[in-house]
Coordinates of C-alpha atoms in Angstrom, one line a residue:
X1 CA -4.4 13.4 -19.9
X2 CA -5.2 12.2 -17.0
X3 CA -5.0 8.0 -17.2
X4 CA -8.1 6.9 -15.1
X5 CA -9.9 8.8 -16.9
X6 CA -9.1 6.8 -20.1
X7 CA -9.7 2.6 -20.8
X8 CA -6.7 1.4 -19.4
X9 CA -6.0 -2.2 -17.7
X10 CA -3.7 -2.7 -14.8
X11 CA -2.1 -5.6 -12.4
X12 CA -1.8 -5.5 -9.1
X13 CA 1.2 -7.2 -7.3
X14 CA 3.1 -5.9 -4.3
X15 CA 6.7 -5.5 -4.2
X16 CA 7.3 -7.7 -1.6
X17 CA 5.9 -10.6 -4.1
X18 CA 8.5 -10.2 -7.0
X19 CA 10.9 -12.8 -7.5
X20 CA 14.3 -12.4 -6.4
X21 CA 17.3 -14.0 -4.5
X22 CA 17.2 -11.7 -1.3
X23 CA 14.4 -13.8 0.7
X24 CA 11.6 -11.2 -0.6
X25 CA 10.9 -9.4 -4.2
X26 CA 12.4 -5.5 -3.8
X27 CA 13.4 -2.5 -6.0
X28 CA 15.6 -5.0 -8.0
X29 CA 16.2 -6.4 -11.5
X30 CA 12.9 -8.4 -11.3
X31 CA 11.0 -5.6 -10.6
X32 CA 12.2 -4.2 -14.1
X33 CA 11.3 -7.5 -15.5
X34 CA 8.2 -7.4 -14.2
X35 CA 7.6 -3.8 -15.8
X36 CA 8.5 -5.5 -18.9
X37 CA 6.2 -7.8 -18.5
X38 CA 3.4 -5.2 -18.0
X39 CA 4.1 -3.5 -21.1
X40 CA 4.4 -6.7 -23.6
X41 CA 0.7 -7.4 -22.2
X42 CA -0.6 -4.1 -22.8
X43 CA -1.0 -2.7 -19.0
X44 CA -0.6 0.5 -18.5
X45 CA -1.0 0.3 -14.2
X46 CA 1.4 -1.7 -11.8
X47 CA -1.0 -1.3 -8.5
X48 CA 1.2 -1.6 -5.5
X49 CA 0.1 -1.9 -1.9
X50 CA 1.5 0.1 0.7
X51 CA 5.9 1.0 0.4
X52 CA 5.7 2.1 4.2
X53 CA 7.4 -0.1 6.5
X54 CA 5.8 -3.0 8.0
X55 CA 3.7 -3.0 11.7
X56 CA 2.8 -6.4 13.8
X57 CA 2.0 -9.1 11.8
X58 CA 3.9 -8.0 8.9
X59 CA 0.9 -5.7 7.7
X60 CA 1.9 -3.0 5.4
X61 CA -1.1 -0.9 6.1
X62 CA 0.6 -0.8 10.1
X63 CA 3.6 1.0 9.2
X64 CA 5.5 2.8 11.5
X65 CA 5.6 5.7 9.8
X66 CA 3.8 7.7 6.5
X67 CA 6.3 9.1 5.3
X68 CA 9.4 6.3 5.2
X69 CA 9.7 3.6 3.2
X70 CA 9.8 -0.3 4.0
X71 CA 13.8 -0.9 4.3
X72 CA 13.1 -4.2 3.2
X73 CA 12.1 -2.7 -0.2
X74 CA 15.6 -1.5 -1.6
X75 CA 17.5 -3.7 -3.5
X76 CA 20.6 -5.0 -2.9
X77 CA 22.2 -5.0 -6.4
X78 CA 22.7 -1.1 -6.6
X79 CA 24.9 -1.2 -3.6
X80 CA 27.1 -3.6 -4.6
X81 CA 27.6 -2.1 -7.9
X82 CA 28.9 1.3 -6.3
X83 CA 31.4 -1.0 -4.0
X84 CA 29.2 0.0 -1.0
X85 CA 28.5 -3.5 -0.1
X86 CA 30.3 -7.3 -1.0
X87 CA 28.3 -9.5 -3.1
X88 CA 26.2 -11.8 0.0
X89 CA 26.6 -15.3 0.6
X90 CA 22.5 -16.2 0.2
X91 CA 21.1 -18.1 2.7
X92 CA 18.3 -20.9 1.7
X93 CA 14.9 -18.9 1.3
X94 CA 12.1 -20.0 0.5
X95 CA 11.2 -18.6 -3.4
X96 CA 7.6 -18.6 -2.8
X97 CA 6.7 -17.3 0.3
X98 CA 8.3 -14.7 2.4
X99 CA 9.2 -15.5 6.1
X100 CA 9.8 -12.1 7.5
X101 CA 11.4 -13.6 10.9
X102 CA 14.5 -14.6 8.8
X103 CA 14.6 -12.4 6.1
X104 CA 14.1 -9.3 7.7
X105 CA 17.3 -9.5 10.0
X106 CA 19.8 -10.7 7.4
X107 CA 18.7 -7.7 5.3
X108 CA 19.4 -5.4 8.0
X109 CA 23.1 -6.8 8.3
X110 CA 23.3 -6.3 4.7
X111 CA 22.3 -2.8 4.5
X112 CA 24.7 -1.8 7.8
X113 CA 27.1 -3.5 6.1
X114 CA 26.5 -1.2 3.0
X115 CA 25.8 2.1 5.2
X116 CA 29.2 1.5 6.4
X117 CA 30.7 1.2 3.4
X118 CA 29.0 4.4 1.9
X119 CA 29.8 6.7 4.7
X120 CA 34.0 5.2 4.1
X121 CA 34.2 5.3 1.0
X122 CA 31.6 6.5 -1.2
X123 CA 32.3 9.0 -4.4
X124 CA 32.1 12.8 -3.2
X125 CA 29.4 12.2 -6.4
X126 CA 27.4 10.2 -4.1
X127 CA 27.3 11.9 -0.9
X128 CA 26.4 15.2 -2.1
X129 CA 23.4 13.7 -3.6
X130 CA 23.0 12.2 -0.1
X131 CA 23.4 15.7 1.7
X132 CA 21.0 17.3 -0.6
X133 CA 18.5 14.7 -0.3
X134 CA 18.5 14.6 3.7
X135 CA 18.0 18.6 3.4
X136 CA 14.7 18.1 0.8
X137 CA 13.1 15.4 3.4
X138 CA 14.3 16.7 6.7
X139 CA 10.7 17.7 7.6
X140 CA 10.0 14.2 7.8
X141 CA 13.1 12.2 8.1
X142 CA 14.9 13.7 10.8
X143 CA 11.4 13.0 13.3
X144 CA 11.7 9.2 11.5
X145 CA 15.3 8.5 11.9
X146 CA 15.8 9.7 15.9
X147 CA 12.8 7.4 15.9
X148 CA 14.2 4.4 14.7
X149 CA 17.7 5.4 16.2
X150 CA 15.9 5.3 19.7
X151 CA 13.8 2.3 19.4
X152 CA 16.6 0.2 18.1
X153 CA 18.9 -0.6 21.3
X154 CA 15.2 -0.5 23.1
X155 CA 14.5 -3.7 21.3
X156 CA 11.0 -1.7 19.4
X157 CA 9.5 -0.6 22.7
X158 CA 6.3 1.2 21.8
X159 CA 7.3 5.1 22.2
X160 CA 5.1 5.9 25.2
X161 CA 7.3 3.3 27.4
X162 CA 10.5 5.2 26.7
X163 CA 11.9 7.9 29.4
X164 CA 9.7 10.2 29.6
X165 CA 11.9 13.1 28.6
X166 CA 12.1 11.2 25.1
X167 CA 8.4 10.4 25.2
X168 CA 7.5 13.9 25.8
X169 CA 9.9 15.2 23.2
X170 CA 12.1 17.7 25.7
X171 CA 14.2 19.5 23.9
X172 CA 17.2 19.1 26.0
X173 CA 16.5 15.2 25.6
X174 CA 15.9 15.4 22.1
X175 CA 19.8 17.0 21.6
X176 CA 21.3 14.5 23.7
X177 CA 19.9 11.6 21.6
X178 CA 20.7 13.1 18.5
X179 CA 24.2 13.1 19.9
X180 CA 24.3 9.9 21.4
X181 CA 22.4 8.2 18.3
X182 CA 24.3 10.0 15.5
X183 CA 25.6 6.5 13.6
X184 CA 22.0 4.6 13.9
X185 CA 20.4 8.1 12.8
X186 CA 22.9 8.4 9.6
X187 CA 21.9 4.8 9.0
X188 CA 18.3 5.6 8.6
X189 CA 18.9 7.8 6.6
X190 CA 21.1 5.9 4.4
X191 CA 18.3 3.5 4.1
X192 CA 15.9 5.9 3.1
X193 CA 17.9 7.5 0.6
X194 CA 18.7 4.5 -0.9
X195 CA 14.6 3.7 -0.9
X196 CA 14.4 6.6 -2.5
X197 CA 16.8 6.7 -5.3
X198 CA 15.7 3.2 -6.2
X199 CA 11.8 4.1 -5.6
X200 CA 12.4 6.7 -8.4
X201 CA 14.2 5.4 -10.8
X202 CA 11.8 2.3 -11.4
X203 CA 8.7 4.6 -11.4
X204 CA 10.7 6.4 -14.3
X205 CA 11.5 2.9 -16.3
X206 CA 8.1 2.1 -15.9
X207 CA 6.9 5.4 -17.4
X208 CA 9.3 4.9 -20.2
X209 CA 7.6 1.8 -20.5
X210 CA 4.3 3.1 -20.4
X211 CA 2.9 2.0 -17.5
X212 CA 1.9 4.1 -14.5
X213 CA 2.7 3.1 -10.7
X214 CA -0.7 3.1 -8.5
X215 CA 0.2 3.5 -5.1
X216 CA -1.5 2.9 -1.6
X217 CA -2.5 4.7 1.2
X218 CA -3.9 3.6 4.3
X219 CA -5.9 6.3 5.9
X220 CA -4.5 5.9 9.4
X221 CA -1.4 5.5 11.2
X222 CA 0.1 3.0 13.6
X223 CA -0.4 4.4 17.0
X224 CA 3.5 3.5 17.6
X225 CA 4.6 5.2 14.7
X226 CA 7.2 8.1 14.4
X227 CA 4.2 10.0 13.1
X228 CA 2.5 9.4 16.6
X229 CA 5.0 10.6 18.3
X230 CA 6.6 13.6 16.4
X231 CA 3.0 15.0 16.7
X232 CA 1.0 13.6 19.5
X233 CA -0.9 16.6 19.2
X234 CA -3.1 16.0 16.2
X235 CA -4.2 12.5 17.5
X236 CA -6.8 11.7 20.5
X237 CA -4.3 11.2 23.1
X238 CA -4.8 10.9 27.1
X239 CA -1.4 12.6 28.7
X240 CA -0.1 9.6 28.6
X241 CA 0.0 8.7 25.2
X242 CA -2.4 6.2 25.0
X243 CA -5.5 6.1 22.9
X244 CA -8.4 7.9 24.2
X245 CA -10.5 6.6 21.0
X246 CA -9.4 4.1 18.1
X247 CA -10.5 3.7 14.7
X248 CA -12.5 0.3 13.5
X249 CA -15.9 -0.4 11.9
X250 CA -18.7 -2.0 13.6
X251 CA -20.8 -5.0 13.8
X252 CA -22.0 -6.6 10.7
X253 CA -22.9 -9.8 8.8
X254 CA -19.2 -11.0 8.7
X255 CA -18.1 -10.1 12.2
X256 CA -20.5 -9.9 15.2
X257 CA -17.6 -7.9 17.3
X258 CA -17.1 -5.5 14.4
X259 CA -13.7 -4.5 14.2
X260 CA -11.2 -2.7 16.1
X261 CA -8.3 -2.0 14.3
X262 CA -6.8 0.2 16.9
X263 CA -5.2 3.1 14.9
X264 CA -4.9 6.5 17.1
X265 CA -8.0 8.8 15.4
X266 CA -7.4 12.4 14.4
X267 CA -8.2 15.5 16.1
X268 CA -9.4 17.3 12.6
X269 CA -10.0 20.5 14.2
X270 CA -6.3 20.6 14.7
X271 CA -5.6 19.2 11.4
X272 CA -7.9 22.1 10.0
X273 CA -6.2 24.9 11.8
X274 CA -3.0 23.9 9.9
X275 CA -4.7 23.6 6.6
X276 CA -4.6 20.1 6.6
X277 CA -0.3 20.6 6.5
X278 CA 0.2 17.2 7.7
X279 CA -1.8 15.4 5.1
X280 CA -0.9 17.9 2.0
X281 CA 2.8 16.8 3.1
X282 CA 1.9 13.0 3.3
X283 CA 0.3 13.4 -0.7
X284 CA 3.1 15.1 -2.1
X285 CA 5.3 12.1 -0.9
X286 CA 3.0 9.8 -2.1
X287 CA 3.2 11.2 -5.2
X288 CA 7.1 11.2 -5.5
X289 CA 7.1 7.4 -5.6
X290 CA 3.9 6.8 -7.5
X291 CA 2.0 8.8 -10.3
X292 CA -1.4 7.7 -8.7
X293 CA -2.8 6.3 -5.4
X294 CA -5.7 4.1 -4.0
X295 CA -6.9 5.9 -0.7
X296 CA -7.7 3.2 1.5
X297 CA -11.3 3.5 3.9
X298 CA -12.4 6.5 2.2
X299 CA -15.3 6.2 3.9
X300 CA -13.1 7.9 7.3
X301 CA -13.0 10.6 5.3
X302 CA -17.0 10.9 5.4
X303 CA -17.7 9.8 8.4
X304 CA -15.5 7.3 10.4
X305 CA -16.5 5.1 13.3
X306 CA -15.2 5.8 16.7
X307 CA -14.1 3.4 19.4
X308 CA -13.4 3.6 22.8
X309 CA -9.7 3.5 23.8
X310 CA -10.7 0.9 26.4
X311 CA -12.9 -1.5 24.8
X312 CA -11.7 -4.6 23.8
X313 CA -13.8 -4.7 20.6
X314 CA -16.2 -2.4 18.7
X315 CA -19.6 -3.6 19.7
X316 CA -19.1 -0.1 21.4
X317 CA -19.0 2.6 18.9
X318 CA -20.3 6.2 17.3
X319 CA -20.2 7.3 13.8
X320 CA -18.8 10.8 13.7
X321 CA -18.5 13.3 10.6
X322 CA -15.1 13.6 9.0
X323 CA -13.5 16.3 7.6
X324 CA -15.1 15.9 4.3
X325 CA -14.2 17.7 1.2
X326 CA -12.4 20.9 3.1
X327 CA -9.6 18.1 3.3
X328 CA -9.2 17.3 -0.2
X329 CA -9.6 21.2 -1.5
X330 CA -6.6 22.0 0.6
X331 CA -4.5 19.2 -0.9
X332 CA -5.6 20.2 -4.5
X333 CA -4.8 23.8 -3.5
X334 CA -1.4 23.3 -3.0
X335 CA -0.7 20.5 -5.1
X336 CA -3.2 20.3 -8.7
X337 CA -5.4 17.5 -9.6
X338 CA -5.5 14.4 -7.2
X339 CA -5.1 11.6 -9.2
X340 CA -6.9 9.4 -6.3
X341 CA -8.8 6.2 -6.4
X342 CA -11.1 5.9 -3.6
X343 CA -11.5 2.5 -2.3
X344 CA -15.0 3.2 -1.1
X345 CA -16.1 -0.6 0.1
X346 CA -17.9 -1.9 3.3
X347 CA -20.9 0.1 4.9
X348 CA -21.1 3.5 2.1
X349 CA -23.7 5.8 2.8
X350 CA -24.6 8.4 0.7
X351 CA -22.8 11.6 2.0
X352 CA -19.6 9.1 1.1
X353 CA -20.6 9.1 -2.7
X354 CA -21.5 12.8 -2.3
X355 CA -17.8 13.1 -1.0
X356 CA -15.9 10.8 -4.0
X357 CA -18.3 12.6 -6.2
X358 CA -17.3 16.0 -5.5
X359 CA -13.8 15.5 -5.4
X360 CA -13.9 13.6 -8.8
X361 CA -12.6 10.5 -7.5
X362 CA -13.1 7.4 -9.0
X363 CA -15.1 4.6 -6.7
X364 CA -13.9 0.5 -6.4
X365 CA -16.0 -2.3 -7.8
X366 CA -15.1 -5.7 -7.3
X367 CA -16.3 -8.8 -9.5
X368 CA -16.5 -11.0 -7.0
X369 CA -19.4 -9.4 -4.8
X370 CA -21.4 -9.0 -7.9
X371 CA -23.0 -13.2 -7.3
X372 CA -25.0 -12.7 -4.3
X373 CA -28.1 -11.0 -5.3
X374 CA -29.8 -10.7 -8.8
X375 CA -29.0 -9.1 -12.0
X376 CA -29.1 -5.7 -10.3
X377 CA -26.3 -6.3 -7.9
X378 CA -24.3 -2.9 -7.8
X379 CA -20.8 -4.9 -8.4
X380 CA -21.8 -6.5 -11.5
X381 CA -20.6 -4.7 -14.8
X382 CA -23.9 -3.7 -16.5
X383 CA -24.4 -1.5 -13.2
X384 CA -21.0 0.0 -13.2
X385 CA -20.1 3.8 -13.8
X386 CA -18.1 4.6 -16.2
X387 CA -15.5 6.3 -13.5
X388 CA -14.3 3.5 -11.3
X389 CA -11.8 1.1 -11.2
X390 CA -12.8 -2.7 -11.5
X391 CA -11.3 -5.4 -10.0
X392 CA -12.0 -9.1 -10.3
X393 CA -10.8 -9.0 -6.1
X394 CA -8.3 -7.2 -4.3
X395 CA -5.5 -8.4 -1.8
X396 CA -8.3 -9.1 0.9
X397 CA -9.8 -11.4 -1.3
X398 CA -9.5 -14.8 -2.6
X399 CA -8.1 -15.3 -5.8
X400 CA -10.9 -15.7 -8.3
X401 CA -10.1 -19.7 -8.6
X402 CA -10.5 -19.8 -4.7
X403 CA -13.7 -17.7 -4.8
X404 CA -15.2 -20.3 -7.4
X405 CA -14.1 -23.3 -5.1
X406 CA -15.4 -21.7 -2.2
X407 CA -19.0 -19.9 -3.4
X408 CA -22.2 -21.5 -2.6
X409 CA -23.8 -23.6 -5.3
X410 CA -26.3 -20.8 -5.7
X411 CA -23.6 -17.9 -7.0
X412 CA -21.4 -20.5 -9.1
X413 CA -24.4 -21.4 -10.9
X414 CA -25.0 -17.2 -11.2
X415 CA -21.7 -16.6 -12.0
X416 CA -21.5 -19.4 -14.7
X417 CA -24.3 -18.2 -16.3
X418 CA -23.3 -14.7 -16.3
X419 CA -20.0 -15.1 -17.7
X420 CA -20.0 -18.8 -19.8
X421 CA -17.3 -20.6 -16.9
X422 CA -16.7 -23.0 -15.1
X423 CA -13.6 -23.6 -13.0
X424 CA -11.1 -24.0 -15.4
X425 CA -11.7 -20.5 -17.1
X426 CA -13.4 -18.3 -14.6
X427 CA -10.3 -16.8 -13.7
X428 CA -10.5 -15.5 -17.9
X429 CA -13.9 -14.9 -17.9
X430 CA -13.7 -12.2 -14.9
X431 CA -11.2 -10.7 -16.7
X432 CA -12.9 -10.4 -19.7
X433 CA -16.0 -9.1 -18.3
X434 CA -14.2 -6.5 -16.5
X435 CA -12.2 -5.8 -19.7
X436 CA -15.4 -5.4 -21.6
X437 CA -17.1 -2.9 -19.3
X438 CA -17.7 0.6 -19.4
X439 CA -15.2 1.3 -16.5
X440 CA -12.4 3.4 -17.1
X441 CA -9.8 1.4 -15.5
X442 CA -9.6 -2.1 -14.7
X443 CA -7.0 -3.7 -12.5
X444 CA -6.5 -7.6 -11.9
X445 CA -4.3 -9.4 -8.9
X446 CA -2.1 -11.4 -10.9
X447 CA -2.7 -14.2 -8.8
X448 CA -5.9 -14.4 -11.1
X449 CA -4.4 -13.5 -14.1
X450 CA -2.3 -17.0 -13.6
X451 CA -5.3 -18.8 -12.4
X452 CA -3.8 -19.3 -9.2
X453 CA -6.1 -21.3 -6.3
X454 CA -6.6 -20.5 -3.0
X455 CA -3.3 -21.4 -1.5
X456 CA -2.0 -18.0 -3.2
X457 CA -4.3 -15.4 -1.4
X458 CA -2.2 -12.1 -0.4
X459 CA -4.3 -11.8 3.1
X460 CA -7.0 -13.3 5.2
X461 CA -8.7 -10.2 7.0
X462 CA -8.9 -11.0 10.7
X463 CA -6.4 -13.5 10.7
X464 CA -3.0 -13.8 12.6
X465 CA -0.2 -14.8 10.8
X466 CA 0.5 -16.3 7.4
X467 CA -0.4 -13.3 5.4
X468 CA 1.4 -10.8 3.3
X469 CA 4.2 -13.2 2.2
X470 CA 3.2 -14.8 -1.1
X471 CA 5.6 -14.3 -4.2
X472 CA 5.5 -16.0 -7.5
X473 CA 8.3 -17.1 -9.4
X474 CA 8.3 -16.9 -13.5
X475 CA 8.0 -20.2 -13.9
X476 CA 4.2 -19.5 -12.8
X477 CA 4.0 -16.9 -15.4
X478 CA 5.7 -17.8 -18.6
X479 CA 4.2 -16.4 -21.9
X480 CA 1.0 -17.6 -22.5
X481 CA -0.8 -15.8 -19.2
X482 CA 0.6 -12.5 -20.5
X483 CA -0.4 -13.6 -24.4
X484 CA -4.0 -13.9 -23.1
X485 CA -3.8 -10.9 -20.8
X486 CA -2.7 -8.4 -23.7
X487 CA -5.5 -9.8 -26.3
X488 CA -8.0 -9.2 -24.0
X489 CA -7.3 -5.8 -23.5
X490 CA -6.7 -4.9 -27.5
X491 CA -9.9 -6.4 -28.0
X492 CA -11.0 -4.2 -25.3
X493 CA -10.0 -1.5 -26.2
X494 CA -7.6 -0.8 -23.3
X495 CA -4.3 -1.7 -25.1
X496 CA -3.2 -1.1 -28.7
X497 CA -4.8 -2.9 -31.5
X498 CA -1.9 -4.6 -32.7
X499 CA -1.6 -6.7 -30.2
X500 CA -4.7 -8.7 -31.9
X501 CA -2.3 -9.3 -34.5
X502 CA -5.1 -8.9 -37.1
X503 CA -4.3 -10.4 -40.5
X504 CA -4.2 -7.4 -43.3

């Protein structure tokens, strides 16, 4: 049966935030504790954000490609058990926060350092997985890796500066680099194998456990991305390369500039001609690593907003029908059931319901937003359909604790009223109210689940810098949050009765 359509509770924490010794939480031994965790509390989701590689600013929903996943991500422990790699000599990083700028290079030595010692020495075992592996993917990873081998010695030069033979995919040019780059490309492939393998195997331990992996993924793609430039074709592209229109969403209450987030649009027509190939291809891999996903800006799929290539912000814009559900049949038509989640926040208009309707999707709600009108307000739980997904906030969002310290005297005094809080508890009390709602699944950042304040947000939209690195360590954790978490949900009814432990 298909889990969001049953009461089911979930957390969300990103990979990147587990504990660990390696500078930044990965596929690793924590991440199976974590699982654990899950399951003694009665959770049935682990929500993840994006598994693609990081963009500029360490943003996971920037990758550089759809398809690939963050190197960063594989754990280090499985390649020195097979002898691929020596135990490494840990340098001082910081458990609570990850600073990409150091940590991201010394994990690259490590994993050359384990690439070569795979491609000397590995068990004929082990590298006829690795040959049969590269053959399944190559319609992706062959494009990814001559990407990555190129850039490298270029120090990341966007793809449109490179020679323009390389830029303009020659042929001729192609050959050459694939001879010239043949280490660097085995290397990226290496590292996405190893993703792979370890990508797998914890999304089977955590369905052993019972818990489900959500994944996440962004709608659009870097406009320097391997994607971009293996098929310039099916993006709005002058001749060269740049961005003839960008994606964003306009002026509004919170931003008087709108914003312009700069991806590369689609030409959909295109897209359509191939029967949505591309994207059908993009879901199956989705669905390799995770046994559900969050769609992010669903709304594009309706009807997205269309900027200029040449204006510096989106005060300048048109609104301009998507692809709609022809899209999302052809997916289904290939592949079954879409087990999507269709984060449909922002400016909705009604063909976007119509849309997440149609396709059976379930739609977001978010506790938080629910304090700034009246006892109508859509994002409060009496109002809430039975299919969505609640959360008390997501990873743009303050943790509930910050939210509290932070609201305006009028929605504290709503929102304690509402739910019988004040600041000590409110985290609890969203929880609860959530939990006792009529939504199929609820999903909570575990920042709130540990009561966690402000200094412990995931992201700041529209802010530089400082995002994307927060971790927790178990200390924050211990028993008692997960004690809490699992009663709530037996009680619920989104967790097994037993965790009450009801007297006879």
């Amino acid at each position: 049966m298909d889990l969001l359509k049953q009461r089911s509770a979930g957390v969300l924490l990103h990979i990147t935030s587990l504990p660990g010794p390696h500078g930044m939480g990965d596929f690793g031994p924590e991440a199976y504790r974590f699982v654990d965790w899950l399951a003694s509390a009665g959770q049935r989701i682990w929500q993840l954000l994006p598994t693609t590689p990081i963009g500029p600013g360490d943003s996971p929903y920037q990758g550089v490609s759809a398809f690939a996943g963050s190197p960063w991500m594989v754990a280090l422990e499985p390649l020195t058990a097979k002898g691929w790699l020596a135990a490494p000599v840990l340098p001082d990083f910081d458990v609570l926060h990850v600073d990409y700028g150091r940590v991201t290079p010394w994990r690259e030595q490590q994993l050359r350092a384990a690439a070569q010692g795979f491609f000397a020495g590995a068990a004929a075992a082990d590298r006829v997985e690795f040959a049969a592996w590269c053959a399944a993917e190559r319609d992706w990873l062959e494009d990814y890796a001559l990407f990555m081998a190129i850039r490298a010695p270029l120090g990341g030069q966007p793809w449109w500066t490179w020679q323009p033979a390389l830029a303009r995919r020659e042929p001729a040019a192609l050959a050459a680099a694939r001879v010239q780059y043949a280490a660097e490309i085995d290397f990226w492939r290496f590292v996405q194998w190893c993703f792979d393998v370890q990508a797998r195997a914890l999304k089977a331990y955590a369905n052993g456990k019972e818990v489900a992996i959500m994944g996440d993924l962004p709608i659009f793609v870097a406009h320097d991305s391997a994607d971009c430039w293996s098929r310039p074709d099916l993006y709005f592209l002058d001749e060269q390369f740049q961005t003839t229109v960008v994606a964003g969403v306009p002026p509004d209450a919170l931003s008087a500039e709108g914003q312009r987030w700069g991806n590369p649009l689609y030409r959909w027509d295109r897209m359509a001609a191939e029967d949505y190939g591309w994207w059908t291809a993009r879901v199956r891999r989705a669905l390799v690593q995770a046994d559900m996903f969050r769609i992010d800006h669903f709304r594009g799929f309706a009807g997205y907003y269309e900027i200029p290539g040449d204006s510096p912000d989106a005060k300048r814009g048109r609104w301009v029908t998507g692809p709609g559900q022809a899209l999302f049949d052809a997916i289904a038509e290939a592949l079954g059931q879409l087990p999507i989640v269709a984060e449909d926040l922002g400016f909705i208009t009604e063909d976007v319901h119509q849309l997440r309707d149609g396709c059976g999707f379930p739609g977001m709600k978010i506790l938080q937003f629910g304090f700034g009108g009246d006892g109508t307000h859509e994002f409060l739980p009496q109002m809430w359909p039975r299919e969505s997904v609640a959360y008390t906030g997501t990873h743009d969002n303050d943790t509930v604790r910050g939210w509290w310290d932070n609201a305006s005297p009028r929605e504290r005094a709503f929102a304690g009223s509402y739910l019988a809080c004040g600041a000590q508890d409110v985290h609890w009390a969203m929880i609860r109210a959530c939990c006792n709602s009529v939504a199929n699944t609820v999903v909570f950042p575990l920042q709130d689940v540990l009561g966690l304040p402000s200094s412990h947000r995931m992201n700041v939209p529209g802010v530089l810098g400082g995002n994307w690195g927060w971790r927790f360590n178990w200390d924050m954790a211990g028993h008692e949050p997960a004690r809490v978490l699992g009663l709530i949900s037996a009680a619920s009814g989104r967790a097994p009765i037993e965790l009450l432990q009801l007297p006879a």
